[in-house]
Amino acid sequence: MPLSAHGAEGEVQRQITEAIRLYEDLEYERALERLKHASRLPHGPDEAVSLSLLRGIVQADMGRWEAARKDFREALQRQLDIQLPLHVSPKVSREFETQRTKVRASVAGRRADSPTAPTAAAVEVAPVDAKPPTKETEVAVTHLMPPSKEDGVPEAWAPGGVEEESARASQGVRVAGRRVPVVSWALLGAGVAAGGVGTVFGLSSRSQIDDARSAQLQEDLESHHSRAQSSAQTANILFGAATAAAVGALATWLLMDSSEATVAEGGAR
């Protein structure tokens, strides 16, 4: 492909990214202008599908339903199993699935009319090759079974072994042969909690964006949009804290385990 064509594809992706940002900021007219400009540039089939979907979403939110249906059908005719790339209102999602049903029915009708379409009698199902269990399989299953009373009780299951296991558990849990300190578990739990709360704020931001799109008054739109931005900022902070906690948990696990290994080697010497 010529270098100019590569540059054109990069420009199309840049225009799509900017259009998505404008759409999230509720600037529908400017987003639509970006998408129309990108459509006039040289682009591949994947970019063509993305442009059609995004144009349909923007025009549906603007109330231009006929144009939106046309763009949805154009994208679905290129790729029938495509999904909407953005979070949209239930009304837009339902309309998109309606167009998918229509395009699928149209494709099925064309295939039925085609003289080369295979009939049901021509379809053969390969028989299932059911093999009896081999000796190796029986041995492997036997190894996975818990020991019986006749086999004896392992040392870890003996009364004294239970006390030792309890003492080890108080110091931490072993993962892949390495002990996980309590500090690592605490940091990991804090990271999970921060990630969960961040997810709640992220969903709340999406809901407030939907409320802003359905608002009738400019004051309501600005109010919902402001709350959505605040929730999104809080979610980003919590996600950052969750990432930091997870990194801290991994670091403490590695550092404390390596320090214990060093002490053990010194004692052996």
PDB file of C-alpha atoms in Angstrom:
ATOM      1  CA  MET A   1       0.000   0.000   0.000  1.00  0.00           C
ATOM      2  CA  PRO A   2       1.411   3.460  -0.822  1.00  0.00           C
ATOM      3  CA  LEU A   3       2.599   5.645   2.034  1.00  0.00           C
ATOM      4  CA  SER A   4      -0.136   8.170   1.278  1.00  0.00           C
ATOM      5  CA  ALA A   5      -2.779   5.487   1.819  1.00  0.00           C
ATOM      6  CA  HIS A   6      -1.254   4.586   5.182  1.00  0.00           C
ATOM      7  CA  GLY A   7      -1.403   8.233   6.175  1.00  0.00           C
ATOM      8  CA  ALA A   8      -5.031   8.430   5.107  1.00  0.00           C
ATOM      9  CA  GLU A   9      -5.967   5.463   7.302  1.00  0.00           C
ATOM     10  CA  GLY A  10      -4.277   7.118  10.272  1.00  0.00           C
ATOM     11  CA  GLU A  11      -6.260  10.297   9.608  1.00  0.00           C
ATOM     12  CA  VAL A  12      -9.515   8.298   9.483  1.00  0.00           C
ATOM     13  CA  GLN A  13      -8.792   6.770  12.886  1.00  0.00           C
ATOM     14  CA  ARG A  14      -7.972  10.200  14.301  1.00  0.00           C
ATOM     15  CA  GLN A  15     -11.252  11.611  12.990  1.00  0.00           C
ATOM     16  CA  ILE A  16     -13.198   8.664  14.480  1.00  0.00           C
ATOM     17  CA  THR A  17     -11.573   9.176  17.891  1.00  0.00           C
ATOM     18  CA  GLU A  18     -12.365  12.895  17.840  1.00  0.00           C
ATOM     19  CA  ALA A  19     -15.969  12.187  16.765  1.00  0.00           C
ATOM     20  CA  ILE A  20     -16.448   9.802  19.710  1.00  0.00           C
ATOM     21  CA  ARG A  21     -15.112  12.459  22.105  1.00  0.00           C
ATOM     22  CA  LEU A  22     -17.506  15.058  20.707  1.00  0.00           C
ATOM     23  CA  TYR A  23     -20.408  12.582  20.947  1.00  0.00           C
ATOM     24  CA  GLU A  24     -19.615  11.901  24.615  1.00  0.00           C
ATOM     25  CA  ASP A  25     -19.668  15.670  25.176  1.00  0.00           C
ATOM     26  CA  LEU A  26     -23.131  15.833  23.534  1.00  0.00           C
ATOM     27  CA  GLU A  27     -21.802  17.893  20.589  1.00  0.00           C
ATOM     28  CA  TYR A  28     -23.697  15.863  17.992  1.00  0.00           C
ATOM     29  CA  GLU A  29     -23.420  18.225  15.020  1.00  0.00           C
ATOM     30  CA  ARG A  30     -19.638  18.515  15.286  1.00  0.00           C
ATOM     31  CA  ALA A  31     -19.294  14.742  15.752  1.00  0.00           C
ATOM     32  CA  LEU A  32     -21.349  14.145  12.618  1.00  0.00           C
ATOM     33  CA  GLU A  33     -19.184  16.568  10.647  1.00  0.00           C
ATOM     34  CA  ARG A  34     -16.055  14.649  11.683  1.00  0.00           C
ATOM     35  CA  LEU A  35     -17.578  11.337  10.610  1.00  0.00           C
ATOM     36  CA  LYS A  36     -18.673  12.704   7.238  1.00  0.00           C
ATOM     37  CA  HIS A  37     -15.195  14.120   6.671  1.00  0.00           C
ATOM     38  CA  ALA A  38     -13.621  10.746   7.558  1.00  0.00           C
ATOM     39  CA  SER A  39     -15.995   8.972   5.142  1.00  0.00           C
ATOM     40  CA  ARG A  40     -14.555  10.980   2.249  1.00  0.00           C
ATOM     41  CA  LEU A  41     -11.000   9.816   3.035  1.00  0.00           C
ATOM     42  CA  PRO A  42      -9.568   6.495   1.752  1.00  0.00           C
ATOM     43  CA  HIS A  43     -10.372   3.770   4.297  1.00  0.00           C
ATOM     44  CA  GLY A  44     -10.737   0.018   4.615  1.00  0.00           C
ATOM     45  CA  PRO A  45     -13.810  -2.177   5.214  1.00  0.00           C
ATOM     46  CA  ASP A  46     -13.425  -2.149   9.016  1.00  0.00           C
ATOM     47  CA  GLU A  47     -13.324   1.642   9.090  1.00  0.00           C
ATOM     48  CA  ALA A  48     -16.376   1.735   6.796  1.00  0.00           C
ATOM     49  CA  VAL A  49     -18.372  -0.363   9.288  1.00  0.00           C
ATOM     50  CA  SER A  50     -17.278   1.819  12.222  1.00  0.00           C
ATOM     51  CA  LEU A  51     -18.167   5.028  10.394  1.00  0.00           C
ATOM     52  CA  SER A  52     -21.642   3.750   9.464  1.00  0.00           C
ATOM     53  CA  LEU A  53     -22.367   2.616  13.031  1.00  0.00           C
ATOM     54  CA  LEU A  54     -21.206   5.877  14.573  1.00  0.00           C
ATOM     55  CA  ARG A  55     -23.189   7.967  12.084  1.00  0.00           C
ATOM     56  CA  GLY A  56     -26.284   5.909  12.885  1.00  0.00           C
ATOM     57  CA  ILE A  57     -25.820   6.382  16.658  1.00  0.00           C
ATOM     58  CA  VAL A  58     -25.321  10.152  16.378  1.00  0.00           C
ATOM     59  CA  GLN A  59     -28.270  10.659  14.030  1.00  0.00           C
ATOM     60  CA  ALA A  60     -30.528   8.496  16.208  1.00  0.00           C
ATOM     61  CA  ASP A  61     -29.722  10.677  19.236  1.00  0.00           C
ATOM     62  CA  MET A  62     -30.493  13.719  17.075  1.00  0.00           C
ATOM     63  CA  GLY A  63     -33.917  12.258  16.187  1.00  0.00           C
ATOM     64  CA  ARG A  64     -33.046  11.590  12.546  1.00  0.00           C
ATOM     65  CA  TRP A  65     -34.344   8.037  12.584  1.00  0.00           C
ATOM     66  CA  GLU A  66     -34.591   7.403   8.848  1.00  0.00           C
ATOM     67  CA  ALA A  67     -30.954   8.365   8.301  1.00  0.00           C
ATOM     68  CA  ALA A  68     -29.935   6.342  11.349  1.00  0.00           C
ATOM     69  CA  ARG A  69     -31.731   3.220  10.049  1.00  0.00           C
ATOM     70  CA  LYS A  70     -30.004   3.602   6.684  1.00  0.00           C
ATOM     71  CA  ASP A  71     -26.571   3.825   8.336  1.00  0.00           C
ATOM     72  CA  PHE A  72     -27.311   0.820  10.583  1.00  0.00           C
ATOM     73  CA  ARG A  73     -28.386  -1.277   7.600  1.00  0.00           C
ATOM     74  CA  GLU A  74     -25.290  -0.253   5.658  1.00  0.00           C
ATOM     75  CA  ALA A  75     -23.040  -1.430   8.504  1.00  0.00           C
ATOM     76  CA  LEU A  76     -24.977  -4.680   9.055  1.00  0.00           C
ATOM     77  CA  GLN A  77     -24.860  -5.550   5.363  1.00  0.00           C
ATOM     78  CA  ARG A  78     -21.086  -5.444   5.605  1.00  0.00           C
ATOM     79  CA  GLN A  79     -20.846  -7.327   8.915  1.00  0.00           C
ATOM     80  CA  LEU A  80     -24.026  -8.900  10.285  1.00  0.00           C
ATOM     81  CA  ASP A  81     -22.668  -9.848  13.719  1.00  0.00           C
ATOM     82  CA  ILE A  82     -21.268  -6.387  14.521  1.00  0.00           C
ATOM     83  CA  GLN A  83     -22.098  -4.826  17.900  1.00  0.00           C
ATOM     84  CA  LEU A  84     -22.609  -1.168  18.766  1.00  0.00           C
ATOM     85  CA  PRO A  85     -19.227   0.307  19.791  1.00  0.00           C
ATOM     86  CA  LEU A  86     -20.668   2.834  22.269  1.00  0.00           C
ATOM     87  CA  HIS A  87     -23.053   2.869  25.209  1.00  0.00           C
ATOM     88  CA  VAL A  88     -26.409   4.009  23.833  1.00  0.00           C
ATOM     89  CA  SER A  89     -29.952   4.417  25.100  1.00  0.00           C
ATOM     90  CA  PRO A  90     -32.289   1.385  25.065  1.00  0.00           C
ATOM     91  CA  LYS A  91     -34.346   2.993  22.292  1.00  0.00           C
ATOM     92  CA  VAL A  92     -31.338   3.220  19.965  1.00  0.00           C
ATOM     93  CA  SER A  93     -30.256  -0.324  20.859  1.00  0.00           C
ATOM     94  CA  ARG A  94     -33.722  -1.702  20.069  1.00  0.00           C
ATOM     95  CA  GLU A  95     -33.808   0.071  16.701  1.00  0.00           C
ATOM     96  CA  PHE A  96     -30.357  -1.316  15.846  1.00  0.00           C
ATOM     97  CA  GLU A  97     -31.463  -4.888  16.660  1.00  0.00           C
ATOM     98  CA  THR A  98     -34.615  -4.366  14.569  1.00  0.00           C
ATOM     99  CA  GLN A  99     -32.471  -3.465  11.572  1.00  0.00           C
ATOM    100  CA  ARG A 100     -30.270  -6.490  12.228  1.00  0.00           C
ATOM    101  CA  THR A 101     -33.356  -8.750  12.103  1.00  0.00           C
ATOM    102  CA  LYS A 102     -34.444  -7.203   8.799  1.00  0.00           C
ATOM    103  CA  VAL A 103     -31.010  -7.565   7.218  1.00  0.00           C
ATOM    104  CA  ARG A 104     -30.713 -11.170   8.432  1.00  0.00           C
ATOM    105  CA  ALA A 105     -34.132 -11.994   6.932  1.00  0.00           C
ATOM    106  CA  SER A 106     -33.118 -10.376   3.657  1.00  0.00           C
ATOM    107  CA  VAL A 107     -29.872 -12.382   3.520  1.00  0.00           C
ATOM    108  CA  ALA A 108     -31.727 -15.613   4.340  1.00  0.00           C
ATOM    109  CA  GLY A 109     -34.232 -14.915   1.550  1.00  0.00           C
ATOM    110  CA  ARG A 110     -31.469 -14.399  -1.007  1.00  0.00           C
ATOM    111  CA  ARG A 111     -29.797 -17.651   0.034  1.00  0.00           C
ATOM    112  CA  ALA A 112     -33.080 -19.569  -0.249  1.00  0.00           C
ATOM    113  CA  ASP A 113     -33.590 -18.247  -3.781  1.00  0.00           C
ATOM    114  CA  SER A 114     -30.066 -19.223  -4.819  1.00  0.00           C
ATOM    115  CA  PRO A 115     -29.974 -22.485  -6.888  1.00  0.00           C
ATOM    116  CA  THR A 116     -26.635 -23.429  -5.332  1.00  0.00           C
ATOM    117  CA  ALA A 117     -27.960 -23.395  -1.770  1.00  0.00           C
ATOM    118  CA  PRO A 118     -27.276 -26.800  -0.100  1.00  0.00           C
ATOM    119  CA  THR A 119     -30.298 -28.865   0.874  1.00  0.00           C
ATOM    120  CA  ALA A 120     -30.855 -30.451   4.262  1.00  0.00           C
ATOM    121  CA  ALA A 121     -30.367 -33.949   2.807  1.00  0.00           C
ATOM    122  CA  ALA A 122     -26.846 -33.060   1.669  1.00  0.00           C
ATOM    123  CA  VAL A 123     -25.694 -32.248   5.190  1.00  0.00           C
ATOM    124  CA  GLU A 124     -23.991 -35.129   6.911  1.00  0.00           C
ATOM    125  CA  VAL A 125     -23.120 -35.311  10.580  1.00  0.00           C
ATOM    126  CA  ALA A 126     -19.862 -36.981  11.426  1.00  0.00           C
ATOM    127  CA  PRO A 127     -20.253 -39.788  13.972  1.00  0.00           C
ATOM    128  CA  VAL A 128     -18.872 -39.218  17.421  1.00  0.00           C
ATOM    129  CA  ASP A 129     -15.829 -41.344  18.062  1.00  0.00           C
ATOM    130  CA  ALA A 130     -16.548 -42.598  21.558  1.00  0.00           C
ATOM    131  CA  LYS A 131     -13.515 -44.477  22.837  1.00  0.00           C
ATOM    132  CA  PRO A 132     -13.602 -46.708  25.932  1.00  0.00           C
ATOM    133  CA  PRO A 133     -11.424 -45.594  28.831  1.00  0.00           C
ATOM    134  CA  THR A 134      -7.859 -46.821  28.536  1.00  0.00           C
ATOM    135  CA  LYS A 135      -5.614 -48.156  31.268  1.00  0.00           C
ATOM    136  CA  GLU A 136      -3.762 -44.841  31.466  1.00  0.00           C
ATOM    137  CA  THR A 137      -7.066 -43.004  32.003  1.00  0.00           C
ATOM    138  CA  GLU A 138      -8.029 -45.300  34.883  1.00  0.00           C
ATOM    139  CA  VAL A 139      -4.634 -44.768  36.537  1.00  0.00           C
ATOM    140  CA  ALA A 140      -4.929 -40.960  36.181  1.00  0.00           C
ATOM    141  CA  VAL A 141      -8.419 -40.986  37.703  1.00  0.00           C
ATOM    142  CA  THR A 142      -7.204 -43.181  40.573  1.00  0.00           C
ATOM    143  CA  HIS A 143      -4.465 -40.655  41.373  1.00  0.00           C
ATOM    144  CA  LEU A 144      -7.049 -37.881  41.604  1.00  0.00           C
ATOM    145  CA  MET A 145      -9.217 -39.781  44.127  1.00  0.00           C
ATOM    146  CA  PRO A 146      -8.797 -38.928  47.848  1.00  0.00           C
ATOM    147  CA  PRO A 147      -6.853 -41.533  49.884  1.00  0.00           C
ATOM    148  CA  SER A 148      -8.908 -44.197  51.629  1.00  0.00           C
ATOM    149  CA  LYS A 149      -8.516 -45.299  55.233  1.00  0.00           C
ATOM    150  CA  GLU A 150      -6.531 -48.350  54.088  1.00  0.00           C
ATOM    151  CA  ASP A 151      -3.977 -46.103  52.393  1.00  0.00           C
ATOM    152  CA  GLY A 152      -3.169 -44.370  55.663  1.00  0.00           C
ATOM    153  CA  VAL A 153      -3.568 -40.709  56.711  1.00  0.00           C
ATOM    154  CA  PRO A 154      -1.136 -38.154  55.214  1.00  0.00           C
ATOM    155  CA  GLU A 155       1.068 -36.256  57.609  1.00  0.00           C
ATOM    156  CA  ALA A 156      -0.737 -32.958  56.904  1.00  0.00           C
ATOM    157  CA  TRP A 157      -4.072 -34.609  57.898  1.00  0.00           C
ATOM    158  CA  ALA A 158      -2.795 -36.100  61.130  1.00  0.00           C
ATOM    159  CA  PRO A 159      -3.751 -34.365  64.440  1.00  0.00           C
ATOM    160  CA  GLY A 160      -0.278 -32.857  64.808  1.00  0.00           C
ATOM    161  CA  GLY A 161      -0.260 -31.838  61.159  1.00  0.00           C
ATOM    162  CA  VAL A 162      -3.488 -29.835  61.634  1.00  0.00           C
ATOM    163  CA  GLU A 163      -1.826 -27.696  64.302  1.00  0.00           C
ATOM    164  CA  GLU A 164       1.160 -27.063  62.049  1.00  0.00           C
ATOM    165  CA  GLU A 165      -1.122 -26.066  59.173  1.00  0.00           C
ATOM    166  CA  SER A 166      -2.980 -23.647  61.471  1.00  0.00           C
ATOM    167  CA  ALA A 167       0.297 -22.031  62.473  1.00  0.00           C
ATOM    168  CA  ARG A 168       1.304 -21.680  58.839  1.00  0.00           C
ATOM    169  CA  ALA A 169      -2.067 -20.188  57.941  1.00  0.00           C
ATOM    170  CA  SER A 170      -1.603 -17.493  60.612  1.00  0.00           C
ATOM    171  CA  GLN A 171       1.552 -16.381  58.790  1.00  0.00           C
ATOM    172  CA  GLY A 172      -0.027 -16.399  55.339  1.00  0.00           C
ATOM    173  CA  VAL A 173      -1.364 -18.548  52.535  1.00  0.00           C
ATOM    174  CA  ARG A 174       0.857 -20.305  50.033  1.00  0.00           C
ATOM    175  CA  VAL A 175       0.231 -19.695  46.317  1.00  0.00           C
ATOM    176  CA  ALA A 176       2.196 -21.751  43.758  1.00  0.00           C
ATOM    177  CA  GLY A 177       4.547 -22.914  46.529  1.00  0.00           C
ATOM    178  CA  ARG A 178       5.214 -19.397  47.894  1.00  0.00           C
ATOM    179  CA  ARG A 179       3.749 -17.919  51.050  1.00  0.00           C
ATOM    180  CA  VAL A 180       1.536 -14.854  50.555  1.00  0.00           C
ATOM    181  CA  PRO A 181       1.907 -12.412  53.493  1.00  0.00           C
ATOM    182  CA  VAL A 182      -1.136 -11.006  55.253  1.00  0.00           C
ATOM    183  CA  VAL A 183      -0.100  -7.513  54.093  1.00  0.00           C
ATOM    184  CA  SER A 184      -0.397  -8.633  50.469  1.00  0.00           C
ATOM    185  CA  TRP A 185      -3.875  -9.998  51.094  1.00  0.00           C
ATOM    186  CA  ALA A 186      -4.911  -6.745  52.788  1.00  0.00           C
ATOM    187  CA  LEU A 187      -3.639  -4.648  49.867  1.00  0.00           C
ATOM    188  CA  LEU A 188      -5.308  -6.953  47.380  1.00  0.00           C
ATOM    189  CA  GLY A 189      -8.611  -6.714  49.257  1.00  0.00           C
ATOM    190  CA  ALA A 190      -8.373  -2.927  49.333  1.00  0.00           C
ATOM    191  CA  GLY A 191      -7.701  -2.909  45.589  1.00  0.00           C
ATOM    192  CA  VAL A 192     -10.716  -5.087  44.897  1.00  0.00           C
ATOM    193  CA  ALA A 193     -12.915  -2.867  47.060  1.00  0.00           C
ATOM    194  CA  ALA A 194     -11.679   0.303  45.333  1.00  0.00           C
ATOM    195  CA  GLY A 195     -12.253  -1.272  41.930  1.00  0.00           C
ATOM    196  CA  GLY A 196     -15.805  -2.257  42.883  1.00  0.00           C
ATOM    197  CA  VAL A 197     -16.679   1.228  44.118  1.00  0.00           C
ATOM    198  CA  GLY A 198     -15.060   2.725  41.022  1.00  0.00           C
ATOM    199  CA  THR A 199     -17.242   0.522  38.851  1.00  0.00           C
ATOM    200  CA  VAL A 200     -20.326   1.822  40.661  1.00  0.00           C
ATOM    201  CA  PHE A 201     -19.300   5.424  40.001  1.00  0.00           C
ATOM    202  CA  GLY A 202     -18.529   4.583  36.350  1.00  0.00           C
ATOM    203  CA  LEU A 203     -21.999   3.095  35.847  1.00  0.00           C
ATOM    204  CA  SER A 204     -23.508   6.118  37.581  1.00  0.00           C
ATOM    205  CA  SER A 205     -21.657   8.387  35.138  1.00  0.00           C
ATOM    206  CA  ARG A 206     -23.073   6.448  32.192  1.00  0.00           C
ATOM    207  CA  SER A 207     -26.577   6.700  33.611  1.00  0.00           C
ATOM    208  CA  GLN A 208     -26.226  10.465  34.072  1.00  0.00           C
ATOM    209  CA  ILE A 209     -24.993  10.791  30.464  1.00  0.00           C
ATOM    210  CA  ASP A 210     -28.172   8.998  29.330  1.00  0.00           C
ATOM    211  CA  ASP A 211     -30.254  11.391  31.448  1.00  0.00           C
ATOM    212  CA  ALA A 212     -28.462  14.328  29.852  1.00  0.00           C
ATOM    213  CA  ARG A 213     -29.239  13.045  26.357  1.00  0.00           C
ATOM    214  CA  SER A 214     -32.916  12.667  27.175  1.00  0.00           C
ATOM    215  CA  ALA A 215     -33.175  16.052  28.931  1.00  0.00           C
ATOM    216  CA  GLN A 216     -35.590  18.541  27.374  1.00  0.00           C
ATOM    217  CA  LEU A 217     -34.202  21.718  28.964  1.00  0.00           C
ATOM    218  CA  GLN A 218     -30.701  23.105  28.595  1.00  0.00           C
ATOM    219  CA  GLU A 219     -30.423  23.551  32.391  1.00  0.00           C
ATOM    220  CA  ASP A 220     -31.205  19.891  33.017  1.00  0.00           C
ATOM    221  CA  LEU A 221     -28.724  18.828  30.338  1.00  0.00           C
ATOM    222  CA  GLU A 222     -25.908  20.865  31.904  1.00  0.00           C
ATOM    223  CA  SER A 223     -26.747  19.594  35.392  1.00  0.00           C
ATOM    224  CA  HIS A 224     -26.694  15.928  34.364  1.00  0.00           C
ATOM    225  CA  HIS A 225     -23.545  16.444  32.323  1.00  0.00           C
ATOM    226  CA  SER A 226     -21.756  18.070  35.285  1.00  0.00           C
ATOM    227  CA  ARG A 227     -22.692  15.219  37.618  1.00  0.00           C
ATOM    228  CA  ALA A 228     -21.575  12.685  35.017  1.00  0.00           C
ATOM    229  CA  GLN A 229     -18.141  14.321  34.774  1.00  0.00           C
ATOM    230  CA  SER A 230     -17.791  14.339  38.579  1.00  0.00           C
ATOM    231  CA  SER A 231     -18.707  10.639  38.814  1.00  0.00           C
ATOM    232  CA  ALA A 232     -16.276   9.789  36.014  1.00  0.00           C
ATOM    233  CA  GLN A 233     -13.431  11.610  37.802  1.00  0.00           C
ATOM    234  CA  THR A 234     -14.186   9.771  41.056  1.00  0.00           C
ATOM    235  CA  ALA A 235     -14.247   6.441  39.191  1.00  0.00           C
ATOM    236  CA  ASN A 236     -10.855   7.184  37.604  1.00  0.00           C
ATOM    237  CA  ILE A 237      -9.340   7.989  41.019  1.00  0.00           C
ATOM    238  CA  LEU A 238     -10.689   4.758  42.515  1.00  0.00           C
ATOM    239  CA  PHE A 239      -9.427   2.714  39.581  1.00  0.00           C
ATOM    240  CA  GLY A 240      -6.006   4.265  40.072  1.00  0.00           C
ATOM    241  CA  ALA A 241      -6.085   3.394  43.782  1.00  0.00           C
ATOM    242  CA  ALA A 242      -7.109  -0.176  42.929  1.00  0.00           C
ATOM    243  CA  THR A 243      -4.186  -0.501  40.520  1.00  0.00           C
ATOM    244  CA  ALA A 244      -1.757   0.882  43.100  1.00  0.00           C
ATOM    245  CA  ALA A 245      -3.041  -1.533  45.752  1.00  0.00           C
ATOM    246  CA  ALA A 246      -2.673  -4.490  43.402  1.00  0.00           C
ATOM    247  CA  VAL A 247       0.888  -3.462  42.534  1.00  0.00           C
ATOM    248  CA  GLY A 248       1.649  -3.060  46.255  1.00  0.00           C
ATOM    249  CA  ALA A 249       0.274  -6.516  46.996  1.00  0.00           C
ATOM    250  CA  LEU A 250       2.453  -8.062  44.295  1.00  0.00           C
ATOM    251  CA  ALA A 251       5.523  -6.125  45.439  1.00  0.00           C
ATOM    252  CA  THR A 252       5.144  -7.123  49.104  1.00  0.00           C
ATOM    253  CA  TRP A 253       4.623 -10.746  48.115  1.00  0.00           C
ATOM    254  CA  LEU A 254       7.794 -10.823  46.026  1.00  0.00           C
ATOM    255  CA  LEU A 255       9.977  -8.762  48.387  1.00  0.00           C
ATOM    256  CA  MET A 256       8.966 -10.464  51.634  1.00  0.00           C
ATOM    257  CA  ASP A 257       9.299 -13.927  50.111  1.00  0.00           C
ATOM    258  CA  SER A 258      12.757 -13.141  48.722  1.00  0.00           C
ATOM    259  CA  SER A 259      13.886 -11.686  52.075  1.00  0.00           C
ATOM    260  CA  GLU A 260      12.748 -14.837  53.892  1.00  0.00           C
ATOM    261  CA  ALA A 261      14.617 -16.977  51.368  1.00  0.00           C
ATOM    262  CA  THR A 262      17.799 -14.947  52.020  1.00  0.00           C
ATOM    263  CA  VAL A 263      17.458 -15.390  55.784  1.00  0.00           C
ATOM    264  CA  ALA A 264      16.926 -19.126  55.370  1.00  0.00           C
ATOM    265  CA  GLU A 265      20.071 -19.460  53.225  1.00  0.00           C
ATOM    266  CA  GLY A 266      22.093 -17.538  55.825  1.00  0.00           C
ATOM    267  CA  GLY A 267      20.871 -19.829  58.601  1.00  0.00           C
ATOM    268  CA  ALA A 268      21.750 -22.932  56.585  1.00  0.00           C
ATOM    269  CA  ARG A 269      25.281 -21.673  56.178  1.00  0.00           C
TER     270      ARG A 269
END
